[in-house]
Short mmCIF file of C-alpha atoms in Angstrom, two decimals:
data_model
loop_
_atom_site.label_atom_id
_atom_site.label_comp_id
_atom_site.label_asym_id
_atom_site.label_seq_id
_atom_site.Cartn_x
_atom_site.Cartn_y
_atom_site.Cartn_z
CA MET A 443 54.49 -23.82 23.79
CA ARG A 444 51.97 -23.46 22.05
CA ASP A 445 49.82 -20.30 23.78
CA ASP A 446 46.02 -23.20 24.69
CA HIS A 447 44.43 -20.15 27.01
CA ARG A 448 43.83 -17.66 24.32
CA GLU A 449 40.08 -17.67 23.48
CA LEU A 450 39.77 -17.78 28.11
CA ARG A 451 42.29 -14.08 27.45
CA LEU A 452 39.85 -12.86 24.74
CA PHE A 453 36.48 -13.62 26.83
CA LEU A 454 37.50 -12.46 30.08
CA HIS A 455 39.23 -9.31 28.40
CA LEU A 456 35.72 -8.84 26.46
CA ALA A 457 34.05 -9.92 29.69
CA GLN A 458 35.15 -6.65 30.81
CA THR A 459 34.89 -4.68 28.50
CA LEU A 460 31.71 -5.43 26.55
CA ASN A 461 32.81 -4.24 23.28
CA PHE A 462 34.36 -6.29 20.80
CA GLY A 463 35.66 -3.01 18.84
CA ARG A 464 37.73 -2.95 22.31
CA THR A 465 38.68 -5.69 22.70
CA SER A 466 39.38 -6.18 18.77
CA LEU A 467 42.34 -4.00 18.93
CA ASP A 468 43.66 -4.06 22.56
CA CYS A 469 44.12 -7.71 21.80
CA HIS A 470 44.94 -7.31 18.36
CA VAL A 471 42.94 -9.52 16.88
CA SER A 472 40.63 -9.00 13.93
CA PRO A 473 36.02 -9.05 15.27
CA ALA A 474 35.66 -11.64 12.99
CA THR A 475 38.85 -13.98 14.70
CA LEU A 476 36.97 -12.54 18.28
CA THR A 477 33.14 -13.18 17.19
CA ARG A 478 34.13 -17.09 16.34
CA THR A 479 36.40 -17.48 19.30
CA VAL A 480 32.93 -16.22 21.12
CA GLN A 481 30.70 -18.24 18.50
CA ARG A 482 33.11 -21.64 19.18
CA LEU A 483 33.32 -20.72 22.90
CA GLU A 484 29.29 -21.19 23.14
CA ALA A 485 28.90 -24.04 20.50
CA ASP A 486 31.68 -25.83 22.89
CA LEU A 487 29.72 -24.94 25.81
CA GLY A 488 25.70 -25.20 24.65
CA HIS A 489 25.40 -22.22 26.31
CA ARG A 490 25.41 -18.56 25.00
CA LEU A 491 27.74 -15.78 26.80
CA PHE A 492 26.78 -12.83 25.63
CA ASP A 493 23.79 -11.68 24.82
CA ARG A 494 24.02 -8.40 21.91
CA GLY A 495 20.68 -5.92 21.83
CA PRO A 496 20.37 -2.38 20.63
CA ARG A 497 21.82 -1.01 23.92
CA GLY A 498 25.02 -3.18 24.17
CA VAL A 499 26.65 -6.45 24.63
CA SER A 500 25.77 -8.21 28.07
CA LEU A 501 27.30 -11.26 29.81
CA THR A 502 24.20 -13.96 30.12
CA ALA A 503 24.23 -15.45 33.71
CA GLU A 504 26.00 -18.19 31.70
CA GLY A 505 28.78 -16.22 31.23
CA HIS A 506 28.90 -15.10 34.51
CA ARG A 507 29.70 -18.43 35.92
CA PHE A 508 31.62 -19.14 32.70
CA ARG A 509 34.21 -15.86 33.70
CA ALA A 510 34.69 -17.16 37.45
CA TYR A 511 36.01 -20.83 35.59
CA ALA A 512 38.41 -19.13 33.02
CA VAL A 513 39.81 -16.96 35.51
CA GLN A 514 40.57 -19.56 38.29
CA ALA A 515 41.78 -22.28 35.02
CA LEU A 516 44.03 -19.60 33.86
CA GLU A 517 45.80 -18.80 37.54
CA LEU A 518 45.84 -22.91 38.49
CA TRP A 519 47.88 -22.56 34.63
CA ARG A 520 50.27 -20.09 35.28
CA SER A 521 51.16 -21.68 38.91
CA TYR A 522 51.36 -24.91 37.43
CA ARG A 523 53.57 -23.82 34.49
CA GLU A 524 56.39 -22.03 36.43
CA GLU A 525 56.59 -24.76 39.16
CA HIS A 526 60.17 -25.56 39.35
CA PRO A 527 61.91 -26.92 42.28
CA ASP A 528 65.23 -24.77 41.48
CA PRO A 529 64.97 -20.64 41.05
CA ALA A 530 68.88 -20.07 39.98
CA GLU A 531 67.72 -22.63 36.78
CA LEU A 532 64.59 -21.22 35.82
CA THR A 533 63.31 -22.28 32.17
CA GLY A 534 59.16 -21.81 31.24
CA ARG A 535 58.53 -18.46 29.31
CA LEU A 536 58.12 -14.97 30.62
CA THR A 537 55.71 -12.54 28.48
CA VAL A 538 56.03 -8.85 29.08
CA PHE A 539 54.21 -5.83 27.38
CA ALA A 540 56.12 -2.35 26.28
CA THR A 541 55.62 0.32 23.60
CA VAL A 542 58.01 1.13 21.45
CA THR A 543 58.91 3.56 23.59
CA ALA A 544 59.99 1.87 26.40
CA CYS A 545 61.57 -1.49 24.75
CA GLN A 546 63.82 0.85 22.70
CA ALA A 547 64.52 3.60 26.02
CA LEU A 548 64.15 1.20 29.33
CA LEU A 549 63.51 -2.77 28.08
CA ALA A 550 67.75 -3.70 27.34
CA ASP A 551 68.32 -2.28 31.14
CA LEU A 552 65.32 -3.26 32.70
CA LEU A 553 65.49 -6.62 31.65
CA GLY A 554 69.28 -7.69 30.59
CA PRO A 555 70.04 -8.49 34.19
CA PHE A 556 67.49 -10.94 34.44
CA ARG A 557 68.66 -12.06 31.02
CA ALA A 558 72.31 -12.55 32.03
CA THR A 559 71.08 -14.71 35.56
CA HIS A 560 68.65 -16.47 33.91
CA PRO A 561 69.37 -17.18 30.49
CA GLN A 562 67.02 -19.96 29.99
CA VAL A 563 63.68 -18.77 30.23
CA ARG A 564 62.58 -17.80 27.12
CA LEU A 565 61.56 -13.67 26.89
CA ASP A 566 57.93 -13.03 24.54
CA LEU A 567 58.06 -9.62 24.05
CA ARG A 568 55.06 -7.69 22.73
CA THR A 569 53.93 -4.25 22.05
CA GLY A 570 50.84 -1.64 21.27
CA ASP A 571 49.52 0.99 22.33
CA ALA A 572 50.35 1.65 26.41
CA ALA A 573 47.01 2.46 27.21
CA ALA A 574 45.74 -0.76 26.49
CA ALA A 575 49.04 -2.67 28.01
CA LEU A 576 47.32 -2.64 31.82
CA ALA A 577 44.17 -4.18 30.52
CA ARG A 578 46.56 -7.11 28.98
CA LEU A 579 48.32 -7.75 32.39
CA ASP A 580 45.33 -7.70 34.39
CA GLU A 581 43.16 -10.09 31.41
CA GLY A 582 46.54 -12.28 31.99
CA GLU A 583 47.57 -12.24 27.90
CA VAL A 584 50.85 -10.76 29.52
CA ASP A 585 52.92 -11.74 32.39
CA VAL A 586 54.43 -7.94 33.03
CA ALA A 587 53.80 -4.89 31.69
CA VAL A 588 56.47 -2.15 31.72
CA ALA A 589 53.22 1.18 32.05
CA GLY A 590 52.57 4.66 32.65
CA ILE A 591 51.35 4.08 36.46
CA PRO A 592 47.56 5.72 37.62
CA ALA A 593 47.30 6.75 40.83
CA ARG A 594 45.27 4.03 41.70
CA LEU A 595 46.51 0.59 40.52
CA PRO A 596 43.61 -1.76 40.32
CA GLU A 597 43.28 -3.54 44.00
CA PRO A 598 45.34 -7.51 41.28
CA LEU A 599 48.10 -5.34 40.28
CA VAL A 600 51.15 -4.76 41.81
CA SER A 601 54.42 -1.87 40.66
CA ARG A 602 57.44 -0.53 40.84
CA THR A 603 58.66 2.83 39.73
CA VAL A 604 61.85 2.76 37.25
CA ALA A 605 61.15 6.10 35.84
CA VAL A 606 59.49 9.10 35.57
CA THR A 607 58.78 11.48 32.17
CA GLU A 608 57.31 14.67 32.37
CA LEU A 609 54.79 15.22 30.11
CA VAL A 610 55.17 18.59 27.14
CA PHE A 611 53.47 20.40 24.57
CA VAL A 612 55.02 20.70 21.56
CA THR A 613 54.07 21.37 18.10
CA ALA A 614 55.66 21.07 14.27
CA ARG A 615 58.93 22.63 14.19
CA ASP A 616 58.31 25.31 11.04
CA ARG A 617 55.07 26.32 12.48
CA PRO A 618 55.51 30.11 12.89
CA ASP A 619 53.48 30.50 16.74
CA SER A 620 53.42 28.47 19.87
CA GLY A 621 50.29 26.68 18.76
CA LEU A 622 49.50 26.63 22.81
CA GLU A 623 46.26 28.53 21.89
CA GLY A 624 45.26 24.63 19.62
CA PRO A 625 44.15 23.68 18.14
CA PHE A 626 45.77 19.58 19.91
CA VAL A 627 46.47 16.37 19.12
CA LEU A 628 45.62 14.55 22.45
CA PRO A 629 45.70 10.79 22.82
CA HIS A 630 42.21 9.36 22.59
CA ARG A 631 42.49 7.32 26.19
CA GLY A 632 44.99 6.52 28.32
CA LEU A 633 47.00 8.42 31.59
CA VAL A 634 48.90 11.30 29.36
CA ARG A 635 44.32 12.28 27.84
CA GLU A 636 43.83 12.16 31.64
CA ALA A 637 46.19 14.04 32.47
CA ALA A 638 45.92 16.75 29.61
CA ASP A 639 41.98 17.10 30.35
CA ARG A 640 43.22 18.09 34.25
CA TRP A 641 45.82 20.08 32.59
CA PHE A 642 42.95 22.28 30.89
CA ARG A 643 40.56 21.82 33.61
CA GLY A 644 42.89 23.82 35.90
CA ARG A 645 42.90 26.62 33.26
CA GLY A 646 39.15 27.02 33.05
CA ARG A 647 39.65 25.33 29.17
CA VAL A 648 38.32 23.49 26.93
CA PRO A 649 40.63 22.73 24.19
CA GLU A 650 39.54 22.40 20.42
CA LEU A 651 40.30 18.89 19.27
CA ALA A 652 42.27 18.34 15.55
CA CYS A 653 42.59 15.17 16.57
CA GLU A 654 42.25 12.11 18.84
CA PRO A 655 45.05 9.52 17.27
CA ASP A 656 46.06 6.48 19.94
CA GLY A 657 49.50 5.57 20.36
CA HIS A 658 51.97 8.15 20.70
CA GLU A 659 53.93 8.08 17.25
CA GLY A 660 50.52 8.50 14.86
CA LEU A 661 50.46 11.41 17.58
CA LEU A 662 53.48 13.09 16.33
CA THR A 663 53.33 12.23 12.61
CA LEU A 664 49.59 14.14 13.14
CA VAL A 665 51.54 17.18 14.72
CA ALA A 666 54.21 17.17 12.68
CA LEU A 667 52.02 17.28 9.65
CA GLY A 668 50.74 20.42 11.00
CA CYS A 669 47.32 19.04 12.88
CA GLY A 670 48.00 20.30 16.00
CA THR A 671 50.12 20.51 19.03
CA GLY A 672 50.20 17.93 21.24
CA VAL A 673 50.68 16.10 24.76
CA VAL A 674 53.30 13.64 24.64
CA PRO A 675 55.67 12.05 27.74
CA ARG A 676 59.41 13.57 26.85
CA LEU A 677 60.15 10.06 27.06
CA VAL A 678 58.18 9.52 23.39
CA LEU A 679 59.39 12.89 22.06
CA GLU A 680 63.29 12.17 22.43
CA HIS A 681 62.53 8.58 20.88
CA SER A 682 60.68 9.54 18.15
CA SER A 683 62.21 9.14 14.36
CA MET A 684 59.49 12.34 14.07
CA HIS A 685 62.01 13.73 16.78
CA ASP A 686 63.82 16.21 14.37
CA ARG A 687 60.50 17.87 12.69
CA LEU A 688 59.21 19.23 15.99
CA SER A 689 60.11 21.38 18.84
CA ALA A 690 58.78 21.15 22.93
CA VAL A 691 57.26 24.20 23.72
CA PRO A 692 57.40 25.60 27.46
CA ALA A 693 53.52 25.34 28.83
CA PRO A 694 52.07 28.61 30.25
CA GLY A 695 52.04 28.25 33.91
CA PRO A 696 52.52 24.58 35.62
CA PRO A 697 52.69 22.07 33.40
CA PRO A 698 50.85 18.91 32.54
CA GLU A 699 52.07 16.39 36.17
CA PRO A 700 54.55 14.06 34.55
CA LEU A 701 54.35 10.70 34.86
CA PRO A 702 56.10 7.41 36.49
CA ILE A 703 56.74 4.36 34.61
CA GLY A 704 56.77 1.22 36.44
CA LEU A 705 57.26 -2.43 35.70
CA CYS A 706 53.87 -4.23 36.71
CA VAL A 707 52.60 -7.51 37.71
CA ARG A 708 49.82 -9.57 39.01
CA ARG A 709 50.27 -9.20 42.71
CA THR A 710 49.78 -13.39 43.29
CA ASP A 711 51.98 -14.14 41.02
CA LEU A 712 54.86 -12.72 42.78
CA ARG A 713 55.37 -16.18 43.82
CA ARG A 714 55.40 -17.61 40.91
CA PRO A 715 59.44 -17.41 40.42
CA ALA A 716 59.93 -16.08 37.48
CA VAL A 717 57.93 -13.00 37.93
CA ALA A 718 59.71 -12.96 41.76
CA ALA A 719 63.48 -13.57 39.97
CA LEU A 720 62.83 -10.49 37.77
CA TRP A 721 60.93 -8.62 40.61
CA SER A 722 64.15 -8.83 42.73
CA LEU A 723 66.64 -7.86 40.47
CA THR A 724 64.68 -4.65 40.03
CA GLU A 725 64.95 -3.53 43.56
CA ARG A 726 67.60 -1.48 42.51
CA THR A 727 66.78 0.14 39.41
CA PRO A 728 66.19 4.00 40.63
#
């Protein structure tokens, strides 16, 4: 079925970030497409939804009202499209977000039992930056996310840990020194960056930053090119095409805290048959 609610999802994401660039990146649309979407909504409604000024973007009063409508409309649509009298014969679509690494390392085992039990459900798989996973889930763009789990999960979401991966320092394999003096290549944002920042603060260090890429694969490429020392989940390193050109180096003292990876859904969606079925089939996942 064609996704008729893409505009509402884009609007809700922008209403949260109030940043056209960030929403464009997270939602994988061009800035021009995002601007046209907002303009089309404003033309249809006859009201401005956003104020754009020198201090940034803000919601108008009508924008706040429309956000409440959009949240309710998407929730009603999700409830309607998943209704089915016989859960044993589920149909419809389940949209899953995962990083490339999660696809390679975890998704086959996670989705295998669901696929075998409910072959009529269409699986729609989206991939992208790990840092955007929970935002895309929270805004209703996807039904399920396999992502790193923060210490405090947003209240509307619920997660089940399916794996835990340690964070490791990694350098180019032909580098003559350990690389632990820097410079460093750290993710621009996300849980790995937060863990790395806490590790450095705990040692009273301010790392010299060479680069701050968005994704882990881009980070490992820069490390392999000799730009600096990176911090990544070991799971990412082991499944990277750059693996043979890189070396993990022991951290001085206690390493950064490990990263739990979980299956995440919206709490209210646990009553939807397809989401509930996947959730129940992962109860035995270690």
